[in-house]
Amino acid sequence: MTNRMGIKFLTVYALIMESSKTEQFKEKVADVWHNITTQTDDDIAGDMGRERLVVFIISLILALCLWLMVNLSLGYNLNIRLPISLGAVPEDRALAENLPETATVSVMGEGWKLLNIYNNPPTINVDVNDEQVNLYSQVQRQMSASGIEVQKVQPLILTLKLEERITKKVPVRPNIKVSFEDQYGFTGAPNIKPDSITISGAVSLVQNIESWPTDSVHFTDVSQDLSQVVELETGNELISLSQNQVIFNADVAQFTEGETEVKVTGKGFPEGSEVTFSPPSITIKFNVPIEEYPQVEDLKIFNAYVTYEQVLEDSVGFVTPHIEQIIPQKYNVKISSFKPRRISYFKVLD
C-alpha cells in the first residue's frame, strides 16, 4: 500500500514539474517577441533624427533647384572665346594665310542659354568674299537664332590675304622605311598607287611644290609582300588634296647568296691598243631570290670592264672596274660585293 502511494506521488510531481518547464518556455518566447516588436526610447530618437535629416536634404535640394531656376532665367553678360573656321570662299580665290584660331565675343542672354554656350562653344564659320570681313556681323548672324544678343566681337574686322587659286598635279613622294627579316628583301622597286595627286590652293603656296610626301612610316621585320594604305601629309590646311591616302605596294622574297668569277676587259680603247689587267678577273657576290637561283646559276650574269678614260686619268696604276648586269631584267639579282675592289694594269700598246 505504501509503495503504491509513493509511485502515485512521484507521478504527480513529475507532471507538475513538466508543466512548470512548459510555462517557463512560453514566458521566454513571449519575452523575445516583445523585444523584437518593441522599440526603445533610443531607437525612437534615432529614427526621428534620421527622418529630420532626410527632410532637411530634400528641402535643401528643392531650394537649390528653385534658386537656379530663378537666377538662370535672368539676363547676364558673358565673355567667351569662340573657335573660327573657314566657311565659303569663291571658287577662283584661296587664302594664303590662316585665319585666327579664336575670337573673343561678349554676349548677353538668359543664364540657361549662356550656360549652354559656355559648355559647348559654337564654331564661327567665316564666309570670305573680300580681303576684309566684318566678323561682328557674321557672329551676330550665326547666333541670332539662339536668342542671344552679341554685344562685342574682338577682332571686329578680319584682314585676309586672298590670292588666285591654282591647281597642280604633282608626284607622291614616299617617306617610307622598310626593315626586313634576315635574308629578305624587295624584288623590284616598290610603287605607290596612285603615283600622283592634284593639289589646289593660293598661287604663292602651290606654284613651287614639286612633289607631295606621305606621312613618315616604318615597316619592320618584313617577310612577305606589302600592300598598305599610307596617309598623305596634311600639315597645310590651306592646300586641298585630291585624296588623303595612297597604297604602298612592294614584292618581297627570301634571298640566297651566289658567287661568280668575271674576266675584266677594256672598253673604249683605240684600235690597236692593248692593256693587261692584274688580276685578270674579279669575284662578284650577289643575292638572288631562292626560287630564281637554279635559273641563273649557269647564266652569264655580269660584265666587268675598265674604260680608256679611266686609264688616261689614272696616276697611281690602279683602277676600279665597272660592273654591268647583263642578265635579263626578269631576274632579281643584286650585287652585294666584289673583290678585289681595285686592279692594276700594264702598259697600253699603240
Short mmCIF file of C-alpha atoms in Angstrom, two decimals:
data_model
loop_
_atom_site.label_atom_id
_atom_site.label_comp_id
_atom_site.label_asym_id
_atom_site.label_seq_id
_atom_site.Cartn_x
_atom_site.Cartn_y
_atom_site.Cartn_z
CA MET A 1 0.00 0.00 0.00
CA THR A 2 2.80 2.35 0.93
CA ASN A 3 4.65 1.56 -2.29
CA ARG A 4 1.62 2.29 -4.41
CA MET A 5 1.08 5.68 -2.74
CA GLY A 6 4.76 6.59 -3.32
CA ILE A 7 4.55 5.80 -7.02
CA LYS A 8 1.44 7.95 -7.40
CA PHE A 9 3.15 10.88 -5.64
CA LEU A 10 6.17 10.70 -7.87
CA THR A 11 3.97 10.58 -10.95
CA VAL A 12 2.01 13.68 -9.87
CA TYR A 13 5.26 15.56 -9.05
CA ALA A 14 6.72 14.76 -12.45
CA LEU A 15 3.62 16.07 -14.15
CA ILE A 16 3.77 19.25 -12.09
CA MET A 17 7.47 19.78 -12.93
CA GLU A 18 6.85 19.16 -16.64
CA SER A 19 4.05 21.72 -16.59
CA SER A 20 6.37 24.24 -14.89
CA LYS A 21 9.06 23.85 -17.67
CA THR A 22 6.43 24.39 -20.35
CA GLU A 23 5.33 27.64 -18.75
CA GLN A 24 8.95 28.84 -18.49
CA PHE A 25 9.49 28.14 -22.19
CA LYS A 26 6.33 30.05 -23.09
CA GLU A 27 7.45 33.02 -20.99
CA LYS A 28 10.86 33.11 -22.70
CA VAL A 29 9.29 33.09 -26.17
CA ALA A 30 6.96 35.91 -25.16
CA ASP A 31 9.89 37.98 -23.87
CA VAL A 32 11.83 37.57 -27.16
CA TRP A 33 8.82 38.57 -29.25
CA HIS A 34 8.25 41.61 -27.06
CA ASN A 35 11.86 42.70 -27.51
CA ILE A 36 11.58 42.35 -31.28
CA THR A 37 8.36 44.30 -31.64
CA THR A 38 9.04 47.00 -29.06
CA GLN A 39 11.49 49.93 -29.77
CA THR A 40 13.45 51.59 -27.04
CA ASP A 41 13.49 55.33 -26.46
CA ASP A 42 16.97 55.49 -28.05
CA ASP A 43 15.69 53.71 -31.15
CA ILE A 44 12.76 56.08 -31.44
CA ALA A 45 15.05 59.09 -31.03
CA GLY A 46 17.42 57.73 -33.72
CA ASP A 47 14.59 57.25 -36.21
CA MET A 48 13.33 60.77 -35.60
CA GLY A 49 16.84 62.15 -36.20
CA ARG A 50 17.16 60.29 -39.50
CA GLU A 51 13.75 61.49 -40.65
CA ARG A 52 14.68 65.08 -39.85
CA LEU A 53 17.96 64.73 -41.81
CA VAL A 54 16.17 63.33 -44.87
CA VAL A 55 13.59 66.13 -44.74
CA PHE A 56 16.39 68.72 -44.48
CA ILE A 57 18.32 67.31 -47.50
CA ILE A 58 15.19 67.20 -49.66
CA SER A 59 14.30 70.75 -48.66
CA LEU A 60 17.84 71.93 -49.47
CA ILE A 61 17.75 70.31 -52.92
CA LEU A 62 14.38 71.84 -53.69
CA ALA A 63 15.63 75.24 -52.54
CA LEU A 64 18.72 75.00 -54.74
CA CYS A 65 16.60 73.99 -57.74
CA LEU A 66 14.28 76.91 -57.20
CA TRP A 67 17.25 79.25 -56.77
CA LEU A 68 18.79 78.02 -60.03
CA MET A 69 15.50 78.32 -61.92
CA VAL A 70 15.02 81.89 -60.75
CA ASN A 71 18.59 83.08 -61.26
CA LEU A 72 19.28 81.33 -64.57
CA SER A 73 16.17 82.89 -66.06
CA LEU A 74 17.69 86.35 -65.51
CA GLY A 75 19.90 88.16 -68.07
CA TYR A 76 23.71 88.08 -67.80
CA ASN A 77 26.78 89.24 -69.71
CA LEU A 78 29.47 86.73 -70.68
CA ASN A 79 32.84 86.98 -72.47
CA ILE A 80 33.75 83.78 -74.29
CA ARG A 81 36.35 82.67 -76.84
CA LEU A 82 34.74 81.04 -79.89
CA PRO A 83 36.70 78.94 -82.41
CA ILE A 84 36.88 80.23 -86.01
CA SER A 85 36.75 78.07 -89.15
CA LEU A 86 36.80 78.91 -92.84
CA GLY A 87 33.38 78.93 -94.48
CA ALA A 88 32.52 79.67 -98.12
CA VAL A 89 35.22 81.07 -100.44
CA PRO A 90 34.86 81.99 -104.15
CA GLU A 91 36.00 79.08 -106.36
CA ASP A 92 38.73 81.09 -108.08
CA ARG A 93 40.18 82.52 -104.84
CA ALA A 94 42.10 80.99 -101.93
CA LEU A 95 43.57 82.07 -98.61
CA ALA A 96 47.34 82.44 -98.45
CA GLU A 97 47.41 82.84 -94.64
CA ASN A 98 45.49 81.08 -91.90
CA LEU A 99 42.56 82.67 -90.07
CA PRO A 100 42.97 83.42 -86.35
CA GLU A 101 42.05 80.39 -84.26
CA THR A 102 39.52 82.16 -81.99
CA ALA A 103 37.58 85.38 -81.49
CA THR A 104 36.58 86.93 -78.14
CA VAL A 105 32.81 87.53 -78.11
CA SER A 106 30.80 89.45 -75.49
CA VAL A 107 27.21 88.18 -75.34
CA MET A 108 24.10 88.82 -73.23
CA GLY A 109 21.19 86.47 -72.61
CA GLU A 110 19.40 84.22 -70.15
CA GLY A 111 21.58 82.21 -67.84
CA TRP A 112 20.34 78.89 -69.27
CA LYS A 113 21.38 79.82 -72.80
CA LEU A 114 24.73 81.28 -71.74
CA LEU A 115 25.48 78.15 -69.72
CA ASN A 116 24.89 76.03 -72.82
CA ILE A 117 27.21 78.21 -74.94
CA TYR A 118 29.88 78.17 -72.25
CA ASN A 119 29.87 74.37 -72.10
CA ASN A 120 29.65 73.90 -75.91
CA PRO A 121 31.14 76.95 -77.66
CA PRO A 122 29.83 77.09 -81.24
CA THR A 123 32.28 77.38 -84.13
CA ILE A 124 32.05 80.60 -86.16
CA ASN A 125 32.16 79.81 -89.90
CA VAL A 126 33.67 82.82 -91.67
CA ASP A 127 32.46 83.29 -95.24
CA VAL A 128 35.06 85.11 -97.33
CA ASN A 129 34.10 87.37 -100.23
CA ASP A 130 36.73 90.10 -99.87
CA GLU A 131 40.05 90.77 -98.18
CA GLN A 132 38.23 92.38 -95.24
CA VAL A 133 35.50 90.53 -93.33
CA ASN A 134 33.17 92.07 -90.72
CA LEU A 135 33.45 89.40 -88.05
CA TYR A 136 30.81 91.07 -85.84
CA SER A 137 28.07 90.73 -88.46
CA GLN A 138 28.98 87.09 -89.16
CA VAL A 139 28.92 86.17 -85.47
CA GLN A 140 25.63 88.02 -84.95
CA ARG A 141 24.03 86.31 -87.95
CA GLN A 142 25.01 82.83 -86.76
CA MET A 143 23.96 83.37 -83.12
CA SER A 144 20.72 85.29 -83.66
CA ALA A 145 18.65 82.10 -83.85
CA SER A 146 19.77 81.08 -80.35
CA GLY A 147 18.15 84.15 -78.74
CA ILE A 148 21.48 85.56 -77.54
CA GLU A 149 22.49 89.16 -78.16
CA VAL A 150 26.03 89.78 -79.43
CA GLN A 151 27.40 92.98 -77.90
CA LYS A 152 31.08 92.97 -78.95
CA VAL A 153 33.49 90.93 -81.07
CA GLN A 154 37.27 91.16 -80.97
CA PRO A 155 38.73 91.44 -83.57
CA LEU A 156 35.91 93.35 -85.21
CA ILE A 157 37.38 93.23 -88.74
CA LEU A 158 39.48 90.40 -90.21
CA THR A 159 42.04 91.39 -92.83
CA LEU A 160 42.75 88.39 -95.06
CA LYS A 161 45.34 87.58 -97.71
CA LEU A 162 43.43 86.33 -100.74
CA GLU A 163 45.11 85.13 -103.93
CA GLU A 164 44.27 83.41 -107.17
CA ARG A 165 43.57 79.68 -106.74
CA ILE A 166 45.59 77.33 -108.93
CA THR A 167 45.52 73.54 -109.38
CA LYS A 168 48.59 71.40 -109.99
CA LYS A 169 49.35 67.69 -110.41
CA VAL A 170 52.43 66.51 -108.52
CA PRO A 171 54.02 63.09 -107.87
CA VAL A 172 53.68 61.42 -104.48
CA ARG A 173 56.99 61.20 -102.60
CA PRO A 174 57.07 58.15 -100.31
CA ASN A 175 58.52 58.80 -96.88
CA ILE A 176 58.58 55.10 -96.07
CA LYS A 177 61.27 52.97 -94.47
CA VAL A 178 61.25 49.17 -94.60
CA SER A 179 63.31 46.82 -92.39
CA PHE A 180 63.39 43.15 -93.34
CA GLU A 181 63.87 39.89 -91.53
CA ASP A 182 67.24 38.26 -92.27
CA GLN A 183 67.72 37.22 -95.92
CA TYR A 184 64.53 39.01 -97.11
CA GLY A 185 64.34 41.96 -99.47
CA PHE A 186 62.49 43.66 -102.33
CA THR A 187 62.13 42.00 -105.71
CA GLY A 188 61.85 45.06 -107.90
CA ALA A 189 61.14 48.62 -106.89
CA PRO A 190 58.16 49.40 -104.61
CA ASN A 191 55.41 51.53 -106.10
CA ILE A 192 52.75 53.96 -104.94
CA LYS A 193 49.17 53.95 -106.28
CA PRO A 194 48.24 56.49 -107.39
CA ASP A 195 51.72 57.83 -108.05
CA SER A 196 50.48 61.45 -108.25
CA ILE A 197 47.75 63.66 -106.80
CA THR A 198 46.16 67.02 -107.58
CA ILE A 199 46.74 69.89 -105.16
CA SER A 200 44.87 73.19 -105.06
CA GLY A 201 45.41 76.47 -103.22
CA ALA A 202 46.74 80.02 -103.33
CA VAL A 203 49.28 80.55 -106.11
CA SER A 204 52.09 81.57 -103.71
CA LEU A 205 51.66 78.32 -101.75
CA VAL A 206 51.26 75.87 -104.64
CA GLN A 207 53.45 77.10 -107.50
CA ASN A 208 56.78 75.91 -106.04
CA ILE A 209 55.60 72.48 -104.86
CA GLU A 210 57.19 69.74 -106.98
CA SER A 211 56.02 66.66 -105.02
CA TRP A 212 53.82 65.76 -102.06
CA PRO A 213 55.11 63.50 -99.26
CA THR A 214 53.42 60.68 -97.40
CA ASP A 215 53.46 60.52 -93.63
CA SER A 216 56.62 59.04 -92.16
CA VAL A 217 56.05 55.28 -91.91
CA HIS A 218 58.37 52.44 -90.83
CA PHE A 219 57.55 48.80 -91.58
CA THR A 220 59.67 46.39 -89.52
CA ASP A 221 60.52 42.66 -89.71
CA VAL A 222 59.01 42.36 -93.18
CA SER A 223 59.00 38.86 -94.70
CA GLN A 224 56.08 38.98 -97.12
CA ASP A 225 54.61 41.19 -99.84
CA LEU A 226 53.38 44.61 -98.73
CA SER A 227 50.16 46.33 -99.72
CA GLN A 228 49.44 49.02 -97.13
CA VAL A 229 47.35 52.18 -97.02
CA VAL A 230 49.55 55.18 -96.19
CA GLU A 231 48.28 58.63 -95.23
CA LEU A 232 49.50 61.68 -97.10
CA GLU A 233 50.97 64.54 -95.12
CA THR A 234 48.27 67.12 -94.31
CA GLY A 235 50.23 69.79 -92.47
CA ASN A 236 48.97 72.78 -94.50
CA GLU A 237 45.22 73.30 -94.16
CA LEU A 238 45.22 75.95 -96.90
CA ILE A 239 46.15 73.41 -99.60
CA SER A 240 43.47 70.97 -100.76
CA LEU A 241 44.41 67.44 -101.84
CA SER A 242 42.51 65.34 -104.36
CA GLN A 243 42.87 62.44 -101.88
CA ASN A 244 44.41 61.84 -98.47
CA GLN A 245 45.64 58.25 -98.87
CA VAL A 246 47.72 56.14 -101.24
CA ILE A 247 48.58 52.44 -101.36
CA PHE A 248 52.20 51.31 -100.94
CA ASN A 249 52.89 48.07 -102.82
CA ALA A 250 56.09 46.01 -102.72
CA ASP A 251 57.02 42.44 -103.65
CA VAL A 252 59.20 40.69 -101.07
CA ALA A 253 61.13 37.42 -101.31
CA GLN A 254 63.71 35.41 -99.41
CA PHE A 255 67.19 35.73 -100.95
CA THR A 256 70.23 33.48 -101.08
CA GLU A 257 73.82 34.39 -101.95
CA GLY A 258 75.60 33.36 -105.13
CA GLU A 259 79.14 33.88 -106.40
CA THR A 260 80.67 34.12 -109.86
CA GLU A 261 84.07 34.95 -111.41
CA VAL A 262 84.10 37.52 -114.21
CA LYS A 263 87.01 38.40 -116.57
CA VAL A 264 87.90 42.12 -116.71
CA THR A 265 88.02 43.63 -120.21
CA GLY A 266 88.91 47.03 -121.66
CA LYS A 267 86.28 49.32 -123.13
CA GLY A 268 86.73 52.29 -125.47
CA PHE A 269 90.43 51.76 -126.14
CA PRO A 270 91.75 52.97 -129.52
CA GLU A 271 92.06 50.37 -132.23
CA GLY A 272 95.37 48.55 -131.94
CA SER A 273 95.78 49.39 -128.23
CA GLU A 274 96.19 46.62 -125.72
CA VAL A 275 96.04 46.53 -121.93
CA THR A 276 96.57 43.76 -119.42
CA PHE A 277 94.89 43.71 -116.01
CA SER A 278 96.09 42.10 -112.80
CA PRO A 279 94.32 40.14 -111.59
CA PRO A 280 92.61 39.35 -114.90
CA SER A 281 89.26 38.62 -113.24
CA ILE A 282 87.25 39.60 -110.16
CA THR A 283 84.90 37.63 -107.89
CA ILE A 284 81.38 39.01 -107.58
CA LYS A 285 78.97 38.01 -104.82
CA PHE A 286 75.29 38.60 -105.45
CA ASN A 287 71.89 37.98 -103.89
CA VAL A 288 69.02 36.36 -105.76
CA PRO A 289 65.59 35.05 -104.66
CA ILE A 290 65.81 31.41 -103.67
CA GLU A 291 63.33 30.31 -106.31
CA GLU A 292 65.33 32.08 -109.07
CA TYR A 293 68.74 30.73 -108.10
CA PRO A 294 68.53 27.46 -110.15
CA GLN A 295 67.64 29.53 -113.25
CA VAL A 296 70.61 31.95 -113.02
CA GLU A 297 73.24 29.59 -111.67
CA ASP A 298 74.59 28.67 -115.13
CA LEU A 299 73.95 32.02 -116.85
CA LYS A 300 76.43 34.79 -117.53
CA ILE A 301 75.20 37.49 -115.16
CA PHE A 302 77.79 40.31 -115.23
CA ASN A 303 80.39 42.05 -117.35
CA ALA A 304 83.40 43.75 -115.73
CA TYR A 305 85.37 46.37 -117.65
CA VAL A 306 87.77 49.32 -117.38
CA THR A 307 87.36 52.31 -119.71
CA TYR A 308 90.12 54.02 -121.67
CA GLU A 309 89.28 57.30 -119.88
CA GLN A 310 89.98 55.64 -116.51
CA VAL A 311 93.45 54.67 -117.65
CA LEU A 312 94.19 58.12 -119.07
CA GLU A 313 93.09 59.88 -115.88
CA ASP A 314 94.85 57.45 -113.52
CA SER A 315 98.19 58.39 -111.96
CA VAL A 316 98.74 55.54 -109.45
CA GLY A 317 98.43 52.42 -111.61
CA PHE A 318 95.21 51.12 -110.01
CA VAL A 319 91.63 51.47 -111.23
CA THR A 320 88.19 50.29 -110.05
CA PRO A 321 86.40 48.14 -112.64
CA HIS A 322 82.83 48.87 -113.68
CA ILE A 323 80.29 46.05 -113.27
CA GLU A 324 77.40 45.72 -115.70
CA GLN A 325 74.46 43.37 -115.13
CA ILE A 326 73.64 41.63 -118.42
CA ILE A 327 71.15 39.05 -117.20
CA PRO A 328 67.52 39.71 -118.26
CA GLN A 329 65.61 42.17 -116.04
CA LYS A 330 63.06 39.50 -115.09
CA TYR A 331 65.63 38.09 -112.66
CA ASN A 332 66.04 39.95 -109.37
CA VAL A 333 69.81 39.82 -108.98
CA LYS A 334 71.54 42.31 -106.66
CA ILE A 335 75.30 42.77 -106.28
CA SER A 336 76.38 42.51 -102.65
CA SER A 337 80.18 42.85 -103.09
CA PHE A 338 83.12 42.19 -105.37
CA LYS A 339 86.86 41.80 -104.90
CA PRO A 340 89.41 42.99 -105.42
CA ARG A 341 87.99 46.49 -105.39
CA ARG A 342 90.91 47.89 -107.40
CA ILE A 343 93.09 46.21 -110.00
CA SER A 344 96.37 47.18 -111.63
CA TYR A 345 97.07 47.39 -115.36
CA PHE A 346 100.12 47.12 -117.54
CA LYS A 347 101.34 49.36 -120.37
CA VAL A 348 98.98 50.21 -123.15
CA LEU A 349 100.47 49.46 -126.56
CA ASP A 350 99.58 51.63 -129.57
#
